[in-house]
Coordinates of C-alpha atoms and ligand atoms in Angstrom, one line a residue:
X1 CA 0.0 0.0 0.0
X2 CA 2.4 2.5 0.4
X3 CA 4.7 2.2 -2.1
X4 CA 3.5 3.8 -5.2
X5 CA 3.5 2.7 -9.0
X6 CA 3.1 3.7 -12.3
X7 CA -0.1 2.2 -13.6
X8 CA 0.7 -1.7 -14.2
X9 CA 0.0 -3.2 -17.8
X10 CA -3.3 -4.3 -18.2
X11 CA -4.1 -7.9 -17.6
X12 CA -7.5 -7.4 -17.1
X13 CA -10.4 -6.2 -19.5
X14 CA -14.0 -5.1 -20.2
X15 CA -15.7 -6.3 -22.9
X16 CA -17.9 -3.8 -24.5
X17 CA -21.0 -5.5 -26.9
X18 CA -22.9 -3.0 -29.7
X19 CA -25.6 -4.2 -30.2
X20 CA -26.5 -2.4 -33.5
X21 CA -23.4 -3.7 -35.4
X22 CA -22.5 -6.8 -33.0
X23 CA -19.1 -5.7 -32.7
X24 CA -17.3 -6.0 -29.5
X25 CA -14.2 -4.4 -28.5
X26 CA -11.9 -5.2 -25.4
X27 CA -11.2 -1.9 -23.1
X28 CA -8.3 -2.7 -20.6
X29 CA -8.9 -1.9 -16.8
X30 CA -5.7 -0.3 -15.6
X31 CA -5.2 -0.9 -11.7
X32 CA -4.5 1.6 -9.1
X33 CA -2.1 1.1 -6.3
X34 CA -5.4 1.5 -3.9
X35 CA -9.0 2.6 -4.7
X36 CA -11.0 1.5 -7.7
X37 CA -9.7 0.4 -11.0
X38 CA -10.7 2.6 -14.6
X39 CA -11.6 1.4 -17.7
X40 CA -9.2 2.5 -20.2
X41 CA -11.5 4.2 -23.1
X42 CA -9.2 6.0 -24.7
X43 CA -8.9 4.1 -28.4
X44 CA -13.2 4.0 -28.2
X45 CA -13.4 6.9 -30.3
X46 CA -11.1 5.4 -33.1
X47 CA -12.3 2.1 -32.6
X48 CA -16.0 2.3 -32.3
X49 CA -16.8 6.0 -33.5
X50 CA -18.3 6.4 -29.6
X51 CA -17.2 9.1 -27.5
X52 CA -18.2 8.5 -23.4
X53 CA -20.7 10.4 -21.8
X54 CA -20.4 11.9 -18.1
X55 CA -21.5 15.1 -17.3
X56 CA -19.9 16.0 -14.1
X57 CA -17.3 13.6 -14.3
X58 CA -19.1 11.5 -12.1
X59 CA -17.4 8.2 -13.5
X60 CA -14.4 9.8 -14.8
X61 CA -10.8 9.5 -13.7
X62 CA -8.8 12.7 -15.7
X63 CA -5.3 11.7 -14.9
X64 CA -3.0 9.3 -13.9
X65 CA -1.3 10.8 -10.1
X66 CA 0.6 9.9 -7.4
X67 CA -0.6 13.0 -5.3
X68 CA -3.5 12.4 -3.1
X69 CA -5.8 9.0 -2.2
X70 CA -9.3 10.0 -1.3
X71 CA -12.0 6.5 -0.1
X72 CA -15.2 8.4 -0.1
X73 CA -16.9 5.1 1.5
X74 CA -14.5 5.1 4.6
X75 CA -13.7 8.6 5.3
X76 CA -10.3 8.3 3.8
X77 CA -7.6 11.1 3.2
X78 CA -3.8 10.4 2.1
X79 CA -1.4 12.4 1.0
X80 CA 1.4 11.1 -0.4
X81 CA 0.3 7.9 1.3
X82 CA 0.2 9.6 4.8
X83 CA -3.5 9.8 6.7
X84 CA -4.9 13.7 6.8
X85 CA -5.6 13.1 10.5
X86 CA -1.7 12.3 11.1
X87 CA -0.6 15.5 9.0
X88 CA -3.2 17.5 11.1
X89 CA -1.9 16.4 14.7
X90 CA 1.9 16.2 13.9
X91 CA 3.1 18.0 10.8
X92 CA 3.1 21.6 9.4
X93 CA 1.8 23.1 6.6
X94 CA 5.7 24.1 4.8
X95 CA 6.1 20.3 5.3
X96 CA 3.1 19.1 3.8
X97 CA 3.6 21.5 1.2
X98 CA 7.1 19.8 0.4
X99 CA 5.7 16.5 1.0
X100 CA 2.7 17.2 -2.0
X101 CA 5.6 18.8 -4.5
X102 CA 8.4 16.1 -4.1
X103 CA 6.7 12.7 -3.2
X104 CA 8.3 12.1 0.7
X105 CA 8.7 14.2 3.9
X106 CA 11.7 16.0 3.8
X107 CA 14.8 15.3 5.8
X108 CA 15.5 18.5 8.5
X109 CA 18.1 19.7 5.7
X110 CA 15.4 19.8 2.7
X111 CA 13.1 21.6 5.0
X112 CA 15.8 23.8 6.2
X113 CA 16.2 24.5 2.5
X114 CA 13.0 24.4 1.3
X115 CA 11.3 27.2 3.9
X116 CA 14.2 29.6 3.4
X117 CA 13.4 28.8 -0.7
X118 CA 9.8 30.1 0.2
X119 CA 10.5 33.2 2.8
X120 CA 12.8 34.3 -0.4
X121 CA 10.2 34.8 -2.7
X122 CA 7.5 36.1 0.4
X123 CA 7.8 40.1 -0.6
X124 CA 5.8 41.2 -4.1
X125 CA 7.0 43.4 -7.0
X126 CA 6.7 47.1 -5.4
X127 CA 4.5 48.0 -8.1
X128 CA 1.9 45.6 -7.1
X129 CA 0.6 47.4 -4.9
X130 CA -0.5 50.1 -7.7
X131 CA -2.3 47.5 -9.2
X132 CA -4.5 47.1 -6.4
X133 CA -5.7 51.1 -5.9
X134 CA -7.6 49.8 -9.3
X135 CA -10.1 48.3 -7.5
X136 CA -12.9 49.5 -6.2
X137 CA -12.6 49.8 -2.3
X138 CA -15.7 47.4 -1.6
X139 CA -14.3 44.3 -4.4
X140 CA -14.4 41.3 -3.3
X141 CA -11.3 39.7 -1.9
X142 CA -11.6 36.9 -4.0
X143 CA -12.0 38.8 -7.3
X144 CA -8.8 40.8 -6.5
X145 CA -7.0 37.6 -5.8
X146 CA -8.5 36.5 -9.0
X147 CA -7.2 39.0 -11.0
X148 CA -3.5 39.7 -8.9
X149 CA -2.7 36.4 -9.2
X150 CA -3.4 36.2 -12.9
X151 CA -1.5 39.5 -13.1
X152 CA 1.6 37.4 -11.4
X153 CA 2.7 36.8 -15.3
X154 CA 2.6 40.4 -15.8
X155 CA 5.3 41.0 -13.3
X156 CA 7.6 37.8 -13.2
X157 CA 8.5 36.8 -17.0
X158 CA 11.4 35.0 -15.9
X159 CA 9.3 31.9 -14.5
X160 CA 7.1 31.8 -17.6
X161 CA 8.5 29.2 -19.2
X162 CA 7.0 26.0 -18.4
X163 CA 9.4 23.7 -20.2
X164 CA 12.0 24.7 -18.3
X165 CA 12.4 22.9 -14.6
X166 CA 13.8 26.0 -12.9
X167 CA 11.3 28.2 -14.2
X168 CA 8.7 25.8 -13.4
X169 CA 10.3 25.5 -9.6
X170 CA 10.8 29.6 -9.4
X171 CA 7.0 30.0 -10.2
X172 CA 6.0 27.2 -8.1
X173 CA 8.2 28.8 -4.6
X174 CA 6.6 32.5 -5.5
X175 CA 3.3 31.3 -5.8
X176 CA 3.3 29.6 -2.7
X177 CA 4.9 32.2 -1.3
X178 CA 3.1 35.3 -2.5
X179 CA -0.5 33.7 -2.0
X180 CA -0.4 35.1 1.6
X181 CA 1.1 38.2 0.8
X182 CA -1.1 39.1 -2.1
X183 CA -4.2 37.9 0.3
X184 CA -3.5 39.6 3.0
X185 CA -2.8 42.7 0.7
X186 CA -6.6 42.0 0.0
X187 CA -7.7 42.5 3.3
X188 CA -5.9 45.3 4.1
X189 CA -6.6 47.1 0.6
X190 CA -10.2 46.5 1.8
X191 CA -9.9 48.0 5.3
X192 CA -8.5 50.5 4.4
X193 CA -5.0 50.0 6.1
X194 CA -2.0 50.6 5.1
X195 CA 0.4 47.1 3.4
X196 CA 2.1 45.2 6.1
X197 CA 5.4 43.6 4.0
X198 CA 6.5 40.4 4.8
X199 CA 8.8 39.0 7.9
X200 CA 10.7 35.9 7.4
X201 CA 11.2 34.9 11.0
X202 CA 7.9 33.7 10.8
X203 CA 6.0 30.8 10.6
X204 CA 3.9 30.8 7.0
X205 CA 0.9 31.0 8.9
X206 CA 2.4 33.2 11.6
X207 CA 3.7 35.6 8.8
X208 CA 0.2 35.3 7.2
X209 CA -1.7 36.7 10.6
X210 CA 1.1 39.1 11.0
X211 CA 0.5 40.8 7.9
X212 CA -3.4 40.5 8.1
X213 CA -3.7 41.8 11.4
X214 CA -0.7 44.1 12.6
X215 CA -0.8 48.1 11.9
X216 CA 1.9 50.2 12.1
X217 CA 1.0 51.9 14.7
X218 CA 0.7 49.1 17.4
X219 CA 3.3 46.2 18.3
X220 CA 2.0 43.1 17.3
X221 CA 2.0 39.5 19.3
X222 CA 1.5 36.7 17.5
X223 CA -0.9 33.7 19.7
X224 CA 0.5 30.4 19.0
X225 CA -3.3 28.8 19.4
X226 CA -4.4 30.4 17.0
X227 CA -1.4 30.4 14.5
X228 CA -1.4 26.6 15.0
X229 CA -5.1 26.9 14.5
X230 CA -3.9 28.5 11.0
X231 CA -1.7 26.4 10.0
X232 CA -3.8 23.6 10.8
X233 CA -6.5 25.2 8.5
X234 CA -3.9 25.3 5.5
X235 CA -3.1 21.9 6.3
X236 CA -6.5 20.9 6.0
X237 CA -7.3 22.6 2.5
X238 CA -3.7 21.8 0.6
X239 CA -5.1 19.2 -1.6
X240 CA -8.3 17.4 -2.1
X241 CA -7.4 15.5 -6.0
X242 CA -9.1 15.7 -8.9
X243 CA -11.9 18.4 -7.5
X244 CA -13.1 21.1 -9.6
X245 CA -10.6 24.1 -9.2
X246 CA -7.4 21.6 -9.4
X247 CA -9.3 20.2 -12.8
X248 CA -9.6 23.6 -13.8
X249 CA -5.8 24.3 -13.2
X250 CA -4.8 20.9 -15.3
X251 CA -7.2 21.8 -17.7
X252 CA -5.4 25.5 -17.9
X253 CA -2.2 23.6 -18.0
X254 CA -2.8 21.5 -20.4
X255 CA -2.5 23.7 -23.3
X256 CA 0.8 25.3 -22.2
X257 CA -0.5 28.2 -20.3
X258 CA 1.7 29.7 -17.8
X259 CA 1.0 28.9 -14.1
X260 CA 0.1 32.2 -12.9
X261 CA -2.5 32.1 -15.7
X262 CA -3.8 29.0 -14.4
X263 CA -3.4 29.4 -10.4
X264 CA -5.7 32.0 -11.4
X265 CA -8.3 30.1 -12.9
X266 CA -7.7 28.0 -10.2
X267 CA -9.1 30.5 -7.9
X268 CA -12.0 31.6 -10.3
X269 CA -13.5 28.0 -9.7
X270 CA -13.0 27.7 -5.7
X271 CA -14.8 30.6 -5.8
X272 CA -18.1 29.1 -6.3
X273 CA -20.7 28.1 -3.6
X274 CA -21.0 24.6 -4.5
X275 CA -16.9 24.2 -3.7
X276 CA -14.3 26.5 -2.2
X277 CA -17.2 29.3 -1.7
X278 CA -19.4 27.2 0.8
X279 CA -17.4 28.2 3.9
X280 CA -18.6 31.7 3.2
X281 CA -22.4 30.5 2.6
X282 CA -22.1 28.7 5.5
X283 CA -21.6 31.6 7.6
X284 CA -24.6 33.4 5.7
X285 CA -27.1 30.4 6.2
X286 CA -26.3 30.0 10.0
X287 CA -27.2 34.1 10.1
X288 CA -30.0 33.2 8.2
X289 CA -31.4 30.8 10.1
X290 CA -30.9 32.9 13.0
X291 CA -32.3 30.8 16.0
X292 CA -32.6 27.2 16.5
X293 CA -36.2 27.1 16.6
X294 CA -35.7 28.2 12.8
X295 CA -33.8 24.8 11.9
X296 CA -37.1 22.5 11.3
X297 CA -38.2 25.1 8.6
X298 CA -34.9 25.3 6.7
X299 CA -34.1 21.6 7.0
X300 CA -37.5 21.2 5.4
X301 CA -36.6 24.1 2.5
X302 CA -33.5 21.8 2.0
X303 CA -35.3 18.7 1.1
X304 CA -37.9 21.0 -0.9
X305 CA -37.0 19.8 -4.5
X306 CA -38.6 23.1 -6.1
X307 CA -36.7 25.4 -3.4
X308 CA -33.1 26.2 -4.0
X309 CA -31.8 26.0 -0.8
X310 CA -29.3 23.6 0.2
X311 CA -27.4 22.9 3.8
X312 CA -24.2 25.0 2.7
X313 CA -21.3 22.9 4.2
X314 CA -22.9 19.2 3.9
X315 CA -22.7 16.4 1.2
X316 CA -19.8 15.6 -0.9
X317 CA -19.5 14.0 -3.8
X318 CA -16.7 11.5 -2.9
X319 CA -17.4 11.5 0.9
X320 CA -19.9 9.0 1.8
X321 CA -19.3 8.4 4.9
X322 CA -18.0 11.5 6.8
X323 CA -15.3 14.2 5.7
X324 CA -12.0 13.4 8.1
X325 CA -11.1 17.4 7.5
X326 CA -14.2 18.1 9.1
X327 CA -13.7 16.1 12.0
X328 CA -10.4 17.7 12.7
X329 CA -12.1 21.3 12.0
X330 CA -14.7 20.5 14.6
X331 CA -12.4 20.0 17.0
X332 CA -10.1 22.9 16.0
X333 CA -13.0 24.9 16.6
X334 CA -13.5 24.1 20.1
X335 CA -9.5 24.9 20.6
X336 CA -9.8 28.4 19.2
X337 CA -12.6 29.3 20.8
X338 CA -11.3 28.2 24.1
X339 CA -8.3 30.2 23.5
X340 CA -10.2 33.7 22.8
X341 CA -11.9 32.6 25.7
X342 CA -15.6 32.7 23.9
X343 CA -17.2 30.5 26.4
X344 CA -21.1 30.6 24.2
X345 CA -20.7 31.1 20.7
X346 CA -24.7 30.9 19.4
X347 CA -23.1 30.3 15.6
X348 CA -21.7 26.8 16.9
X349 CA -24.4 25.7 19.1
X350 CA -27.1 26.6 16.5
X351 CA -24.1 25.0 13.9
X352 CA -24.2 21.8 16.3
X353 CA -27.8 21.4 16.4
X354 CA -28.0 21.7 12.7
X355 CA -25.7 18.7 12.7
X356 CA -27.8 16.6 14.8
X357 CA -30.9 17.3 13.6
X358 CA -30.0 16.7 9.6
X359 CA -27.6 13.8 10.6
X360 CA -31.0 12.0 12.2
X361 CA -33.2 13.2 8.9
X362 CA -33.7 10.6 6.6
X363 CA -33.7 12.7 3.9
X364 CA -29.6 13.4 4.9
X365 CA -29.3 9.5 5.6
X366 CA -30.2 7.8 2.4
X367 CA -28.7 10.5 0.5
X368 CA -25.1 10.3 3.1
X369 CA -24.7 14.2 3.5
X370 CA -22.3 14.5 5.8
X371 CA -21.1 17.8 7.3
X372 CA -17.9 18.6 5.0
X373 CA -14.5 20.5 5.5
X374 CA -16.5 24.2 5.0
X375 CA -19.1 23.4 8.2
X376 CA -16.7 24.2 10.8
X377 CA -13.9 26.2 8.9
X378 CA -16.3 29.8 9.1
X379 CA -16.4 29.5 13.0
X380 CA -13.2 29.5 13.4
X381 CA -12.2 31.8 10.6
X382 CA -14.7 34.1 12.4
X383 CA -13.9 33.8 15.8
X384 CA -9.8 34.8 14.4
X385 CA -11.2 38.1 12.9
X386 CA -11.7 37.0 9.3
X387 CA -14.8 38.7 7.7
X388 CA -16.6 36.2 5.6
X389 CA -15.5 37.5 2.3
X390 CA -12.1 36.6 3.1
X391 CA -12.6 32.6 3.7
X392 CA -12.4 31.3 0.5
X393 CA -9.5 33.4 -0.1
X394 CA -7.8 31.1 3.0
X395 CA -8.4 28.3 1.2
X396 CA -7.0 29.4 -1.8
X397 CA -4.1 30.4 -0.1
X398 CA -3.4 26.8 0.9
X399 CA -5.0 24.8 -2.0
X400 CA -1.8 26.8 -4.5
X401 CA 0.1 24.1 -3.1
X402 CA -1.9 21.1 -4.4
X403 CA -2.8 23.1 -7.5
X404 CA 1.2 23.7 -7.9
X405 CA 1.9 20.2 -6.8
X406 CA -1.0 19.1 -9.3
X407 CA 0.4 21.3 -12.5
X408 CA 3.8 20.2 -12.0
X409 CA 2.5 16.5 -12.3
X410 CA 0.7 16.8 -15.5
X411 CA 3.7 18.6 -16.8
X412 CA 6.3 16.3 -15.9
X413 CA 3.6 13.3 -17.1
X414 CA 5.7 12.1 -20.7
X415 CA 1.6 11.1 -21.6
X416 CA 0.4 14.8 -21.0
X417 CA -1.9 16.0 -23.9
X418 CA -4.0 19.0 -23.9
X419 CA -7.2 18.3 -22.3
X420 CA -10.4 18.6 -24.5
X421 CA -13.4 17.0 -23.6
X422 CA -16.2 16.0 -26.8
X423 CA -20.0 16.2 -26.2
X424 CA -23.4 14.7 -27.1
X425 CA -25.2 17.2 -29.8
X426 CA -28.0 18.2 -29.5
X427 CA -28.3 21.1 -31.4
X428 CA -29.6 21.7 -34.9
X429 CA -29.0 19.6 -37.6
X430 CA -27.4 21.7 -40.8
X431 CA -29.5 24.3 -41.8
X432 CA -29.1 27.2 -44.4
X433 CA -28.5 31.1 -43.4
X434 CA -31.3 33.1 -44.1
X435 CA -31.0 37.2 -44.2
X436 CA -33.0 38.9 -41.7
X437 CA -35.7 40.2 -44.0
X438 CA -36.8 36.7 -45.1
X439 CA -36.8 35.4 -41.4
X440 CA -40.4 35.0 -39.9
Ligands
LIG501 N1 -28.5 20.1 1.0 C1 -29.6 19.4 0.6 N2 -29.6 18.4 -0.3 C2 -28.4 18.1 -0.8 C3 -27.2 18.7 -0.5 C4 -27.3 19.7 0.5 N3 -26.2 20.4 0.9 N4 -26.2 18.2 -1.1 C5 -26.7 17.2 -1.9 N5 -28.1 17.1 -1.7 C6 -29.0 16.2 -2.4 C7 -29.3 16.5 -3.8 O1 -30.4 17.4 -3.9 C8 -29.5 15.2 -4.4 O2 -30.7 14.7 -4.0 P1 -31.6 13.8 -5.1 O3 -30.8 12.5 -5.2 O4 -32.9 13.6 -4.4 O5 -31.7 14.5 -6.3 C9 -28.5 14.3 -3.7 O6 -28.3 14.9 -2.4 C10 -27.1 14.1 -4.4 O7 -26.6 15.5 -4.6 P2 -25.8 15.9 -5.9 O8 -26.1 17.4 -6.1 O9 -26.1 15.0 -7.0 O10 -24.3 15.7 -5.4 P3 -23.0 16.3 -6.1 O11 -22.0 15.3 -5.8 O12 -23.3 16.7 -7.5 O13 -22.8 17.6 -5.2 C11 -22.0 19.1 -3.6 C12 -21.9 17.7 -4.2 C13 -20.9 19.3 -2.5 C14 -21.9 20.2 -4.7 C15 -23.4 19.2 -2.9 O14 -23.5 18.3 -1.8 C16 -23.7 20.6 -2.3 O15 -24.1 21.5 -3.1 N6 -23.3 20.9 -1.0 C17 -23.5 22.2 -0.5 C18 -22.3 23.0 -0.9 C19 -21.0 22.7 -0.1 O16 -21.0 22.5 1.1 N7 -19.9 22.6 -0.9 C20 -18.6 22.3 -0.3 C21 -18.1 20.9 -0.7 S1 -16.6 20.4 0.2 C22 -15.4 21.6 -0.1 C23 -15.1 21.8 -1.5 O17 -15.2 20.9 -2.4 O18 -14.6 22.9 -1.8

């Protein structure tokens, strides 16, 4: 189990049967090292004149990768082999960030090495922060992270080329590295606070708070509760496989875009509710909700199939069983708030009833919603200081590091072609142009 292996040659097969020409063609299944085996379809085309159809990807494995192992059925997370809940209780985020880049924990020198690599590349081009005063005051953080990341290639031409390693290594350290400098650049732009540069003494996540939360004017102290809190939160977020921002950022990749161009898309499609954005509509539907004599009403809009409300922060759709990040966050959440000595906080009781009531609905049961990584992440994020807007932009700060690790794969993979999916017309036919006078 945890030695890993290039796909093995195909032993096995599926037989596929047409039943309008009788013809049947053998498609290999291609083994894993763990987790389910795929079907290989990619000579159906040629062979059959059939292209595969699966709208959401639900049957559909993209890539070949050594990077991350999710079993939805048992509540299974591994990176690089290692168990989530391990990395979570012993290990820091620069580690798993060097573990998710280069296959293996490092040795003390290679993290020696490897976090004075990052805290080089920490500080942004001066003229950066020119580029922000062209947003309105009131943008949201995560469309200024969208568009300053993209903007990245605008500033650093020398890591541009992505057939060359040490570009490609360059790129990868000042993305990780910038992502909390450019975020918390967000926050501040949007307070209305001066920049607060970069200090390389600290801890990522230290260094992160530090420059979100310090003003010139005061001294600031970091609190090791909640910068382990932090970290613990990046740690949680740094890769989750094939999900729908990281196929966005192979999909980028594929066609030889450079990686600021496609960190930014990257961020672009965390954005959205239904992923990376839910930890923000959590927040918003536990105001909503208000009270938790409220719950019974808004469990019941949830089930409602002609209402469009949904529990923000439950159901997955690998995880059916629980979500192990949300298990850890849960309990994170007690930590910080026992540290800022909040003794009630009516967002995680009402949060915690919500819980119990939909994990007894059968509606939640036969369906296996389970609350995911974004149920508990908002409390905490809250409780630190963080206004809602800026929690997605948290986990994009640590999800660069399983998009990087991610792009890096694909573009060291010999087998790596541009990705472009077909589709099932079902448009019109041919038909001839008419000019407008003779259309009725
Ligand atoms: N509330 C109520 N019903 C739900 C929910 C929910 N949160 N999630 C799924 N369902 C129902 C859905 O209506 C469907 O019912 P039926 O079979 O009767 O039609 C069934 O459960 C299966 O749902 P699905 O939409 O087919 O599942 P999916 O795999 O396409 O979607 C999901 C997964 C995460 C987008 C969805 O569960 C959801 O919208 N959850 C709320 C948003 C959220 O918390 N997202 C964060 C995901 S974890 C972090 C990340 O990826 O960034």
């Amino acid at each position: 189990m945890s030695q890993p292996k290039t796909a093995a040659a195909p032993k096995k097969k599926a037989i596929l049967t047409d039943t309008v020409t009788n013809k049947t063609m053998d498609l290999p299944i291609i083994d894993g090292s763990i987790g389910p085996s795929v079907i290989d379809v990619r000579k159906l085309y040629a062979d059959t004149g059939y292209f595969t159809y699966d709208p959401g990807f639900t049957s559909t494995g993209s890539c070949e990768s050594k990077i991350t192992y999710i079993d939805g059925d048992e509540g299974l997370l591994l990176h690089r082999g290692y168990p989530i809940e391990e990395l979570a209780e012993h290990s820091n985020f620069m580690e798993v960030a060097y573990l998710l880049l280069n296959g293996d924990l490092p040795t003390l020198e290679e993290m020696k090495k490897f976090e004075k690599d990052i805290t080089y590349h920490t500080m942004v081009h001066e003229q950066l922060s020119t580029f922000f005063r062209g947003f309105r005051r009131d943008a949201h953080p995560m469309a200024v992270m969208c568009g300053v990341v993209g903007a990245l290639s605008a500033f650093y031409h020398d890591s541009l080329d992505i057939n060359d390693p040490h570009q490609r290594m360059i790129a990868s350290f000042r993305l990780i590295a910038k992502m909390p400098t450019i975020a918390a650049m967000a926050f501040k732009y949007s307070m209305g606070q001066p920049f607060i540069y970069p200090k390389n003494k600290l801890s990522y996540a230290e260094n992160f708070l530090y420059m979100t939360f310090a003003v010139p004017a005061e001294d600031y102290q970091n609190n090791p509760v909640l910068a382990k809190a932090m970290d613990r939160l990046f740690i949680l977020h740094a890769d989750h496989e094939q999900n729908a921002s990281t196929s966005t950022v192979r999909l980028a990749g594929s066609s030889g875009a450079n990686p600021f161009a496609c960190i930014a898309a990257g961020i672009a499609s965390l954005w959205g509710p239904a992923h990376g954005g839910a930890n923000e509509a959590v927040l918003a539907m536990l105001g909503q909700i208000g009270d938790k004599k409220n719950i019974p009403e808004f469990i019941k809009r949830a089930k409602d199939k002609n209402d469009s409300f949904r529990l923000m922060g439950f159901g997955h759709r690998v995880y059916k069983n629980f979500d192990p990040r949300a298990q850890v966050m849960r309990k994170s959440c007690h930590e910080v708030l026992g540290e800022l000595g909040v003794k009630h906080e009516p967002l995680l009781d009402l949060a915690m009833e919500l819980e119990r009531i939909a994990l007894e609905d059968k509606y939640f049961v036969e369906r296996k919603l389970y609350p995911n990584v974004d149920f508990y992440s908002g409390i905490i994020l809250r409780a630190m200081g963080f206004p809602t807007s800026m929690f997605t932009v948290l986990f994009a700060i640590a999800r660069t590091v399983g998009w990087i690790a991610q792009w890096k794969e694909m573009i060291e993979d010999p087998s790596q072609k541009i990705g472009r999916p077909r589709q099932l017309y079902t448009g019109h036919t041919r038909r001839s142009y008419k000019p407008v006078q003779q259309r009725g």
